[in-house]
Amino acid sequence: MLAVTRLTLNQESALSGVQELPVLGWEIESPRRNVRQTAYRIQVSHEKSFDNILLHSEWQQCEHSNNVTLTELMMTSSQRYFIRVQVRDDQGETSNWSSAAEMISGVLYPHEWLADFISGEKPADKIHSAGTLLRKSFVLNRAEEIQSAFIHVSALGLYELHLNGLKVGEDALTPGWTSYHNHLLYQTYNLTGYLNKGENVLGAITGAGWYKGDMGFSRHRNYYGEQTALISQLIINYKDGTQDIVVSDESWKAHDSAIIFSEIYDGEIYDARREVSGWCEKGFSGDGWRPVSLMTHEKSTLVAQGSNTVRKMEELKPVQMITTPQGDTVIDFGQNLSGWVEFNVRGNAGDKVVLRHFEVLDADGNVYLDNLRTATQRTEYVLKGEGEETWHPHFTWQGFRYVKVEEYPARLDLTNFTAIVLHSAMEQTGYFACSNPQLNQLHHNILWGLKGNFVDVPTDCPQRDERLGWTGDAQIFCRTASYLMQTRNFFAKWLTDLRYDQTPEGGVPHVIPDILTGHCEKDRLLSEGGTHSASAWADAAVINPWTMYLMYGDTKVLENQYASMKGWIDFMTAHAENHIWHYSLQFGDWVALDAKEGSYFGATPNDLTCTAYYAYSTQLFAKTAKVLKRDADFEHYDALHQAIVRRFQEEFFTPSGRLAARTQTAHILALYFNLVPEAFRERTTDTLVELLNEHDGHLVTGFVGTPYFCHALSQNGRIKEAWNLLLKDDFPSWLYQVKAGATTIWEHWDGIKPDGSMWSADMNSFNHYAYGAVGEWLYRVAAGIEADEEHPGFKHFIIKPLTGGGLSWLETRYQSVYGAIGVRWEVSGKEVSLCVKVPANTSATLVLTDGEALLEADGVDFIRNTEGFSAEIGSGEYRLKYHVAD
Ligand code: BGC
């Protein structure tokens, strides 16, 4: 039976807070093969029952089941909408109505914000990082007539919202980190059913967070402002169509909270003896509470977040307790993660629990804190002494696997400790397993690198005094991240900030949101070289939106980022000389092993890296112009791309085809970015293999070369070498880390050296996703699930598995917006058994690489070609068997 099994709004199952109409997508299921949608219709209602229909579209004769816009719906603020869809297929079968997806509209127009930003702090508090309580009591006489109630909330700083004694929602670290003066997110919560007749109390705790806290590796406070503030607007819709509105204003009152210190890097100090009992409950007197002051912040910067808030995603229990040789008591959670430790404790008033969070034990098995640099990652809880107390921090998070227990007033029982894993809520879309357990662990580590670092912004690392949205890291890892999780909204948010923080000339800051500009006078590198526009880093401006388009087929991100993308290309052009681009401080092939002893800068020359990326980004931008039908731009940038490539070839290749820079990374970039004259492709590939062999099959690449190494080999016929590189397990390699017990990806190949010593503490993160960028090779090449840029979002795609590496089987599932794409292969001698799954309303080109003889075709019409066998297939599951050449 034909059915719509899932309906999404901006690829999410629900949106809480919407300002612009979302795009719709749905998954179709049918027992038939080759199912294509021929028509759909949509209904929208305020009610789940759809008793009253707001919008009922005619049947649209259309094959699209993704990125469908709801153009005719006129939204109003603070309303609930239910949307459902019905489809018809190419056999004339009609589905039932799907179950409904729900969205709540936000505050659609700035003038509808009646609330003000209110602060319970004073200007003198700019040096403090305490939590502040805010409260408002209000009376509702007609509670039984409430139809719905929604609250829209944001803060300068961080906030936790409470209503009638309970925390509202499950989010943490709201409103997240953005370019606050341009773009401040608010969250929307559904309070229907939570309001009482008579007195109600809204409360909030605000904290310093990114807004006014002590941030950045050169440690400055007050990047965005000096006082925390809250804005909240509660809309109560009554059945008779009237509304009550309760807003943050001067009638609110403030008080100090039990959070006496809370900082993102340094943790939290909480004195439970200072808790104000009943502060957010009715009947509370409020005596001694101080007035709040109004703060100014442009309300047009407020934007509904809708989804992807940071929240508790998982819980982990400790795996062991350790007493170190130095006598410290350490709890091991078995997994490097970002989040909090929550504990239960009993003791006397004034007793303390003090925890230090860290990533690794040193060679002797002792607590290793040095790589945290100035971040103390310390939490302190002072007991009130009233039975069992349960606590976790509020306005901070820690990157850790281990916790050193510095104080605990009772016998340590591990069941009292839980690690709460926090990250931006995203649906996991990539699943991988194979016959090689080390490779499975590598995939696990890549996934946890993502979990640990997608905490509202894509951070480089979650533990030391950094945790910044380094553009290079986010660029390198973007494709891998987008196989593993649904990243569309996460990156769309971050790219909005990139756009806002760009320099007027189109330069792209090294970190987004940008807190480096104007604050790096003491930094050895950045004070000399500036804080923006490094090749491969700044190219996130182009590569990330393009990746969103490839993976989700959505042109919205491209449209929103178009001027930003163009700005970046024009910046490079303005600073290029005869198409060779170079500018100020470059990170180059950052932390490559071919760097000079003690240096972070790899051996590949900067003008080569810069010009290679200039060509690549210009090509992607030209493609973007074509997609968006900006014809004049397409012609201009397409010609520019060709000119850069010609110049690259002139400058960096000798007439007989030698690439001037004899580094692995130079060859990888030239091959992967298609900068090699066709006649020299083989020679370039051979030299890359030579360079690999010179290191006994090991990579010596850094941030720039590593992500594409396996691709550069496998795309050029060196499949065996690609697999061997992936599966190397001695130093330096991906599996070396796995063998060393890593549970996430390390920043350095030699984070922990074979002799147990560490890379210098000044920059040695053990949760740095950049090198995890090899993950995309597992999905795109080993499983062979590859996007087709002519039909993005996997409307049509390529399945071209590449067996090898001695693996006897491999299984991957990628949850595309149309449904799950599955690939499973099994190898036995020359025989390959392959199962593939193609979602309804999509199709794929199936390529059996090196296929020599077909044993079972499962009804598929293959043609033989130079690659092996290939066929066009529609939706359905296929089981095939073939022989591969030796
Ligand atoms: C970060 C990197 C980043 C780099 C740029 C480091 O401190 O942790 O991942 O890309 O700086 O140079």
Short mmCIF file of N, CA and C in Angstrom, two decimals, residues 733-865:
data_model
loop_
_atom_site.label_atom_id
_atom_site.label_comp_id
_atom_site.label_asym_id
_atom_site.label_seq_id
_atom_site.Cartn_x
_atom_site.Cartn_y
_atom_site.Cartn_z
N SER A 733 48.41 7.41 11.70
CA SER A 733 47.25 6.92 10.94
C SER A 733 45.99 7.08 11.78
N TRP A 734 44.86 6.91 11.11
CA TRP A 734 43.58 7.01 11.83
C TRP A 734 43.46 5.88 12.86
N LEU A 735 43.87 4.68 12.43
CA LEU A 735 43.66 3.54 13.34
C LEU A 735 44.72 3.47 14.44
N TYR A 736 45.80 4.22 14.27
CA TYR A 736 46.77 4.32 15.37
C TYR A 736 46.06 4.88 16.61
N GLN A 737 45.25 5.91 16.38
CA GLN A 737 44.50 6.50 17.50
C GLN A 737 43.52 5.48 18.09
N VAL A 738 42.89 4.76 17.17
CA VAL A 738 41.92 3.76 17.63
C VAL A 738 42.62 2.74 18.51
N LYS A 739 43.79 2.28 18.03
CA LYS A 739 44.53 1.28 18.81
C LYS A 739 44.99 1.85 20.15
N ALA A 740 45.22 3.17 20.17
CA ALA A 740 45.66 3.79 21.43
C ALA A 740 44.47 4.01 22.38
N GLY A 741 43.29 3.58 21.97
CA GLY A 741 42.14 3.66 22.88
C GLY A 741 41.30 4.92 22.72
N ALA A 742 41.51 5.66 21.62
CA ALA A 742 40.74 6.89 21.42
C ALA A 742 39.25 6.58 21.29
N THR A 743 38.42 7.48 21.81
CA THR A 743 36.97 7.34 21.62
C THR A 743 36.41 8.51 20.82
N THR A 744 37.29 9.43 20.46
CA THR A 744 36.96 10.54 19.56
C THR A 744 38.20 10.76 18.69
N ILE A 745 38.15 11.76 17.82
CA ILE A 745 39.29 12.01 16.92
C ILE A 745 40.24 13.02 17.55
N TRP A 746 41.52 12.79 17.40
CA TRP A 746 42.52 13.69 17.99
C TRP A 746 42.86 14.84 17.04
N GLU A 747 43.31 15.91 17.64
CA GLU A 747 43.75 17.07 16.86
C GLU A 747 45.05 16.77 16.10
N HIS A 748 45.93 16.01 16.75
CA HIS A 748 47.24 15.71 16.16
C HIS A 748 47.38 14.22 15.92
N TRP A 749 48.04 13.89 14.82
CA TRP A 749 48.36 12.47 14.60
C TRP A 749 49.15 11.94 15.78
N ASP A 750 50.01 12.85 16.36
CA ASP A 750 50.85 12.41 17.47
C ASP A 750 50.41 13.05 18.80
N GLY A 751 49.10 13.15 18.98
CA GLY A 751 48.57 13.64 20.26
C GLY A 751 49.19 12.88 21.42
N ILE A 752 49.14 11.56 21.30
CA ILE A 752 49.92 10.70 22.21
C ILE A 752 50.87 9.93 21.31
N LYS A 753 52.15 10.08 21.53
CA LYS A 753 53.14 9.46 20.65
C LYS A 753 53.32 7.98 21.00
N PRO A 754 53.92 7.24 20.06
CA PRO A 754 54.08 5.81 20.34
C PRO A 754 54.78 5.54 21.67
N ASP A 755 55.65 6.45 22.12
CA ASP A 755 56.34 6.19 23.40
C ASP A 755 55.50 6.66 24.61
N GLY A 756 54.28 7.08 24.36
CA GLY A 756 53.40 7.46 25.46
C GLY A 756 53.49 8.94 25.81
N SER A 757 54.50 9.63 25.28
CA SER A 757 54.59 11.07 25.58
C SER A 757 53.56 11.82 24.73
N MET A 758 53.32 13.07 25.08
CA MET A 758 52.26 13.84 24.41
C MET A 758 52.84 14.95 23.55
N TRP A 759 52.08 15.31 22.53
CA TRP A 759 52.34 16.54 21.80
C TRP A 759 52.19 17.68 22.81
N SER A 760 52.89 18.78 22.55
CA SER A 760 52.95 19.84 23.57
C SER A 760 51.55 20.27 24.03
N ALA A 761 51.46 20.58 25.30
CA ALA A 761 50.15 20.84 25.91
C ALA A 761 49.47 22.08 25.36
N ASP A 762 50.22 22.91 24.62
CA ASP A 762 49.61 24.17 24.22
C ASP A 762 48.52 23.98 23.17
N MET A 763 48.50 22.83 22.53
CA MET A 763 47.44 22.61 21.54
C MET A 763 47.29 21.12 21.32
N ASN A 764 46.63 20.45 22.19
CA ASN A 764 46.55 19.00 22.06
C ASN A 764 45.18 18.49 22.50
N SER A 765 44.22 18.72 21.60
CA SER A 765 42.87 18.29 21.91
C SER A 765 42.69 16.82 21.54
N PHE A 766 41.91 16.11 22.32
CA PHE A 766 41.60 14.72 21.98
C PHE A 766 40.16 14.59 21.49
N ASN A 767 39.57 15.73 21.20
CA ASN A 767 38.23 15.70 20.60
C ASN A 767 38.12 16.83 19.58
N HIS A 768 38.70 16.57 18.43
CA HIS A 768 38.85 17.57 17.37
C HIS A 768 38.42 16.89 16.08
N TYR A 769 37.27 17.24 15.54
CA TYR A 769 36.73 16.36 14.49
C TYR A 769 37.43 16.45 13.13
N ALA A 770 38.32 17.43 12.94
CA ALA A 770 38.85 17.69 11.59
C ALA A 770 39.32 16.43 10.86
N TYR A 771 40.16 15.63 11.46
CA TYR A 771 40.66 14.43 10.76
C TYR A 771 39.58 13.36 10.60
N GLY A 772 38.49 13.54 11.27
CA GLY A 772 37.35 12.65 11.08
C GLY A 772 36.70 12.86 9.72
N ALA A 773 37.19 13.84 8.97
CA ALA A 773 36.64 14.11 7.64
C ALA A 773 36.81 12.91 6.70
N VAL A 774 37.58 11.92 7.11
CA VAL A 774 37.68 10.71 6.28
C VAL A 774 36.35 9.94 6.30
N GLY A 775 35.49 10.27 7.23
CA GLY A 775 34.19 9.59 7.33
C GLY A 775 33.42 9.62 6.02
N GLU A 776 33.50 10.72 5.31
CA GLU A 776 32.72 10.79 4.07
C GLU A 776 33.18 9.74 3.07
N TRP A 777 34.47 9.34 3.14
CA TRP A 777 34.96 8.32 2.22
C TRP A 777 34.27 6.98 2.50
N LEU A 778 33.97 6.71 3.75
CA LEU A 778 33.28 5.46 4.09
C LEU A 778 31.90 5.42 3.43
N TYR A 779 31.21 6.56 3.47
CA TYR A 779 29.86 6.60 2.90
C TYR A 779 29.87 6.78 1.38
N ARG A 780 30.67 7.74 0.93
CA ARG A 780 30.63 8.08 -0.51
C ARG A 780 31.33 7.04 -1.37
N VAL A 781 32.37 6.41 -0.81
CA VAL A 781 33.20 5.54 -1.65
C VAL A 781 33.10 4.07 -1.22
N ALA A 782 33.38 3.78 0.02
CA ALA A 782 33.38 2.37 0.43
C ALA A 782 31.97 1.78 0.29
N ALA A 783 30.98 2.49 0.81
CA ALA A 783 29.60 2.05 0.58
C ALA A 783 29.14 2.54 -0.79
N GLY A 784 29.68 3.67 -1.22
CA GLY A 784 29.41 4.18 -2.56
C GLY A 784 28.10 4.93 -2.70
N ILE A 785 27.63 5.55 -1.63
CA ILE A 785 26.38 6.34 -1.72
C ILE A 785 26.76 7.78 -2.00
N GLU A 786 26.64 8.17 -3.24
CA GLU A 786 27.17 9.46 -3.67
C GLU A 786 26.05 10.34 -4.23
N ALA A 787 26.06 11.61 -3.83
CA ALA A 787 25.05 12.55 -4.33
C ALA A 787 25.29 12.82 -5.82
N ASP A 788 24.22 13.16 -6.51
CA ASP A 788 24.32 13.54 -7.92
C ASP A 788 23.98 15.03 -7.97
N GLU A 789 24.96 15.85 -8.30
CA GLU A 789 24.70 17.29 -8.18
C GLU A 789 23.66 17.80 -9.16
N GLU A 790 23.37 17.03 -10.18
CA GLU A 790 22.29 17.43 -11.10
C GLU A 790 20.91 17.21 -10.45
N HIS A 791 20.86 16.33 -9.50
CA HIS A 791 19.59 16.01 -8.81
C HIS A 791 19.87 15.95 -7.31
N PRO A 792 20.17 17.10 -6.71
CA PRO A 792 20.68 17.10 -5.35
C PRO A 792 19.65 16.61 -4.33
N GLY A 793 20.16 16.37 -3.13
CA GLY A 793 19.28 15.89 -2.06
C GLY A 793 18.93 14.43 -2.23
N PHE A 794 19.66 13.72 -3.11
CA PHE A 794 19.47 12.29 -3.34
C PHE A 794 18.15 11.97 -4.04
N LYS A 795 17.68 12.94 -4.85
CA LYS A 795 16.52 12.64 -5.69
C LYS A 795 16.95 11.58 -6.71
N HIS A 796 18.12 11.79 -7.27
CA HIS A 796 18.80 10.73 -8.02
C HIS A 796 20.20 10.68 -7.44
N PHE A 797 20.76 9.50 -7.33
CA PHE A 797 22.09 9.41 -6.75
C PHE A 797 22.84 8.25 -7.37
N ILE A 798 24.05 8.08 -6.91
CA ILE A 798 24.90 7.04 -7.49
C ILE A 798 25.20 6.03 -6.38
N ILE A 799 25.07 4.77 -6.72
CA ILE A 799 25.52 3.73 -5.79
C ILE A 799 26.66 2.99 -6.48
N LYS A 800 27.83 3.17 -5.92
CA LYS A 800 29.02 2.59 -6.58
C LYS A 800 29.97 2.07 -5.49
N PRO A 801 29.62 0.94 -4.91
CA PRO A 801 30.42 0.45 -3.79
C PRO A 801 31.83 0.06 -4.23
N LEU A 802 32.75 0.20 -3.32
CA LEU A 802 34.14 -0.13 -3.62
C LEU A 802 34.62 -1.11 -2.56
N THR A 803 34.54 -2.37 -2.90
CA THR A 803 34.98 -3.38 -1.93
C THR A 803 36.50 -3.31 -1.80
N GLY A 804 37.01 -3.83 -0.73
CA GLY A 804 38.47 -3.83 -0.57
C GLY A 804 38.85 -3.83 0.88
N GLY A 805 40.14 -3.62 1.09
CA GLY A 805 40.66 -3.52 2.45
C GLY A 805 40.58 -4.83 3.22
N GLY A 806 40.34 -5.93 2.51
CA GLY A 806 40.25 -7.22 3.19
C GLY A 806 38.96 -7.37 3.99
N LEU A 807 38.02 -6.44 3.80
CA LEU A 807 36.76 -6.52 4.55
C LEU A 807 35.88 -7.61 3.95
N SER A 808 35.27 -8.43 4.78
CA SER A 808 34.37 -9.44 4.21
C SER A 808 32.95 -8.90 4.07
N TRP A 809 32.61 -7.88 4.83
CA TRP A 809 31.30 -7.25 4.63
C TRP A 809 31.30 -5.81 5.16
N LEU A 810 30.38 -5.06 4.63
CA LEU A 810 30.21 -3.65 5.05
C LEU A 810 28.74 -3.30 4.87
N GLU A 811 28.20 -2.57 5.83
CA GLU A 811 26.78 -2.22 5.73
C GLU A 811 26.59 -0.76 6.14
N THR A 812 25.88 -0.04 5.31
CA THR A 812 25.68 1.39 5.56
C THR A 812 24.24 1.76 5.29
N ARG A 813 23.75 2.64 6.13
CA ARG A 813 22.43 3.21 5.85
C ARG A 813 22.56 4.72 5.94
N TYR A 814 22.06 5.40 4.94
CA TYR A 814 22.02 6.85 5.01
C TYR A 814 20.56 7.29 4.89
N GLN A 815 20.11 7.98 5.91
CA GLN A 815 18.73 8.43 5.94
C GLN A 815 18.62 9.72 5.13
N SER A 816 18.31 9.58 3.84
CA SER A 816 18.17 10.79 3.03
C SER A 816 16.82 11.42 3.31
N VAL A 817 16.59 12.59 2.75
CA VAL A 817 15.30 13.24 3.01
C VAL A 817 14.15 12.46 2.37
N TYR A 818 14.43 11.57 1.44
CA TYR A 818 13.38 10.75 0.81
C TYR A 818 13.16 9.43 1.53
N GLY A 819 14.10 9.10 2.43
CA GLY A 819 14.02 7.81 3.09
C GLY A 819 15.40 7.18 3.14
N ALA A 820 15.45 5.97 3.69
CA ALA A 820 16.76 5.34 3.91
C ALA A 820 17.32 4.77 2.61
N ILE A 821 18.59 5.09 2.37
CA ILE A 821 19.34 4.47 1.28
C ILE A 821 20.22 3.42 1.95
N GLY A 822 20.15 2.21 1.50
CA GLY A 822 20.94 1.16 2.15
C GLY A 822 21.90 0.50 1.18
N VAL A 823 23.06 0.17 1.67
CA VAL A 823 24.02 -0.60 0.88
C VAL A 823 24.66 -1.62 1.81
N ARG A 824 24.62 -2.87 1.40
CA ARG A 824 25.36 -3.89 2.14
C ARG A 824 26.11 -4.75 1.14
N TRP A 825 27.42 -4.88 1.32
CA TRP A 825 28.14 -5.82 0.46
C TRP A 825 28.86 -6.86 1.28
N GLU A 826 28.99 -8.01 0.63
CA GLU A 826 29.70 -9.11 1.26
C GLU A 826 30.63 -9.70 0.22
N VAL A 827 31.83 -9.98 0.61
CA VAL A 827 32.80 -10.48 -0.36
C VAL A 827 33.24 -11.87 0.06
N SER A 828 33.24 -12.76 -0.90
CA SER A 828 33.78 -14.09 -0.63
C SER A 828 34.58 -14.49 -1.86
N GLY A 829 35.88 -14.45 -1.75
CA GLY A 829 36.74 -14.67 -2.92
C GLY A 829 36.47 -13.62 -3.96
N LYS A 830 36.12 -14.08 -5.16
CA LYS A 830 35.82 -13.12 -6.24
C LYS A 830 34.35 -12.70 -6.23
N GLU A 831 33.57 -13.37 -5.38
CA GLU A 831 32.13 -13.13 -5.45
C GLU A 831 31.68 -12.01 -4.50
N VAL A 832 30.92 -11.10 -5.05
CA VAL A 832 30.37 -10.02 -4.23
C VAL A 832 28.85 -10.16 -4.18
N SER A 833 28.28 -10.16 -2.99
CA SER A 833 26.82 -10.10 -2.87
C SER A 833 26.49 -8.68 -2.43
N LEU A 834 25.55 -8.09 -3.10
CA LEU A 834 25.25 -6.69 -2.84
C LEU A 834 23.75 -6.51 -2.62
N CYS A 835 23.39 -5.86 -1.53
CA CYS A 835 21.98 -5.48 -1.31
C CYS A 835 21.91 -3.97 -1.34
N VAL A 836 21.01 -3.45 -2.11
CA VAL A 836 20.84 -1.99 -2.08
C VAL A 836 19.38 -1.65 -1.89
N LYS A 837 19.16 -0.51 -1.26
CA LYS A 837 17.80 -0.05 -1.05
C LYS A 837 17.71 1.38 -1.57
N VAL A 838 16.74 1.60 -2.43
CA VAL A 838 16.54 2.93 -3.03
C VAL A 838 15.16 3.42 -2.58
N PRO A 839 15.08 4.58 -1.95
CA PRO A 839 13.77 5.04 -1.45
C PRO A 839 12.79 5.37 -2.59
N ALA A 840 11.51 5.29 -2.26
CA ALA A 840 10.47 5.64 -3.24
C ALA A 840 10.66 7.07 -3.72
N ASN A 841 10.28 7.28 -4.95
CA ASN A 841 10.36 8.60 -5.59
C ASN A 841 11.80 9.08 -5.78
N THR A 842 12.74 8.14 -5.75
CA THR A 842 14.11 8.47 -6.14
C THR A 842 14.58 7.40 -7.10
N SER A 843 15.72 7.65 -7.71
CA SER A 843 16.32 6.64 -8.57
C SER A 843 17.82 6.74 -8.44
N ALA A 844 18.49 5.73 -8.93
CA ALA A 844 19.94 5.70 -8.75
C ALA A 844 20.62 5.08 -9.96
N THR A 845 21.85 5.49 -10.15
CA THR A 845 22.72 4.80 -11.10
C THR A 845 23.54 3.82 -10.28
N LEU A 846 23.41 2.55 -10.59
CA LEU A 846 24.13 1.53 -9.84
C LEU A 846 25.34 1.10 -10.65
N VAL A 847 26.50 1.18 -10.03
CA VAL A 847 27.72 0.79 -10.75
C VAL A 847 28.40 -0.34 -9.98
N LEU A 848 28.65 -1.43 -10.67
CA LEU A 848 29.37 -2.54 -10.05
C LEU A 848 30.82 -2.44 -10.51
N THR A 849 31.63 -1.75 -9.74
CA THR A 849 33.01 -1.50 -10.14
C THR A 849 33.76 -2.82 -10.29
N ASP A 850 34.50 -2.89 -11.37
CA ASP A 850 35.31 -4.08 -11.64
C ASP A 850 34.49 -5.35 -11.81
N GLY A 851 33.17 -5.19 -11.98
CA GLY A 851 32.34 -6.37 -12.19
C GLY A 851 32.80 -7.12 -13.45
N GLU A 852 32.98 -8.42 -13.29
CA GLU A 852 33.48 -9.20 -14.43
C GLU A 852 32.37 -10.09 -14.99
N ALA A 853 31.61 -10.66 -14.06
CA ALA A 853 30.49 -11.49 -14.50
C ALA A 853 29.33 -11.30 -13.54
N LEU A 854 28.13 -11.21 -14.11
CA LEU A 854 26.95 -11.05 -13.28
C LEU A 854 26.39 -12.42 -12.93
N LEU A 855 26.17 -12.66 -11.63
CA LEU A 855 25.64 -13.97 -11.26
C LEU A 855 24.14 -13.89 -10.98
N GLU A 856 23.74 -12.81 -10.28
CA GLU A 856 22.31 -12.61 -10.03
C GLU A 856 21.99 -11.14 -10.25
N ALA A 857 21.08 -10.87 -11.16
CA ALA A 857 20.81 -9.47 -11.51
C ALA A 857 19.51 -8.95 -10.89
N ASP A 858 18.74 -9.83 -10.28
CA ASP A 858 17.48 -9.46 -9.61
C ASP A 858 16.61 -8.54 -10.48
N GLY A 859 16.54 -8.88 -11.73
CA GLY A 859 15.65 -8.13 -12.63
C GLY A 859 16.20 -6.82 -13.14
N VAL A 860 17.44 -6.51 -12.81
CA VAL A 860 18.01 -5.23 -13.25
C VAL A 860 18.70 -5.40 -14.61
N ASP A 861 18.47 -4.44 -15.49
CA ASP A 861 19.10 -4.45 -16.81
C ASP A 861 20.44 -3.74 -16.76
N PHE A 862 21.49 -4.49 -16.71
CA PHE A 862 22.82 -3.85 -16.64
C PHE A 862 23.41 -3.68 -18.03
N ILE A 863 24.24 -2.66 -18.15
CA ILE A 863 25.08 -2.60 -19.36
C ILE A 863 26.53 -2.75 -18.91
N ARG A 864 27.31 -3.32 -19.80
CA ARG A 864 28.73 -3.47 -19.48
C ARG A 864 29.46 -2.23 -19.96
N ASN A 865 30.34 -1.70 -19.16
CA ASN A 865 31.14 -0.57 -19.63
C ASN A 865 32.53 -0.64 -19.00
#
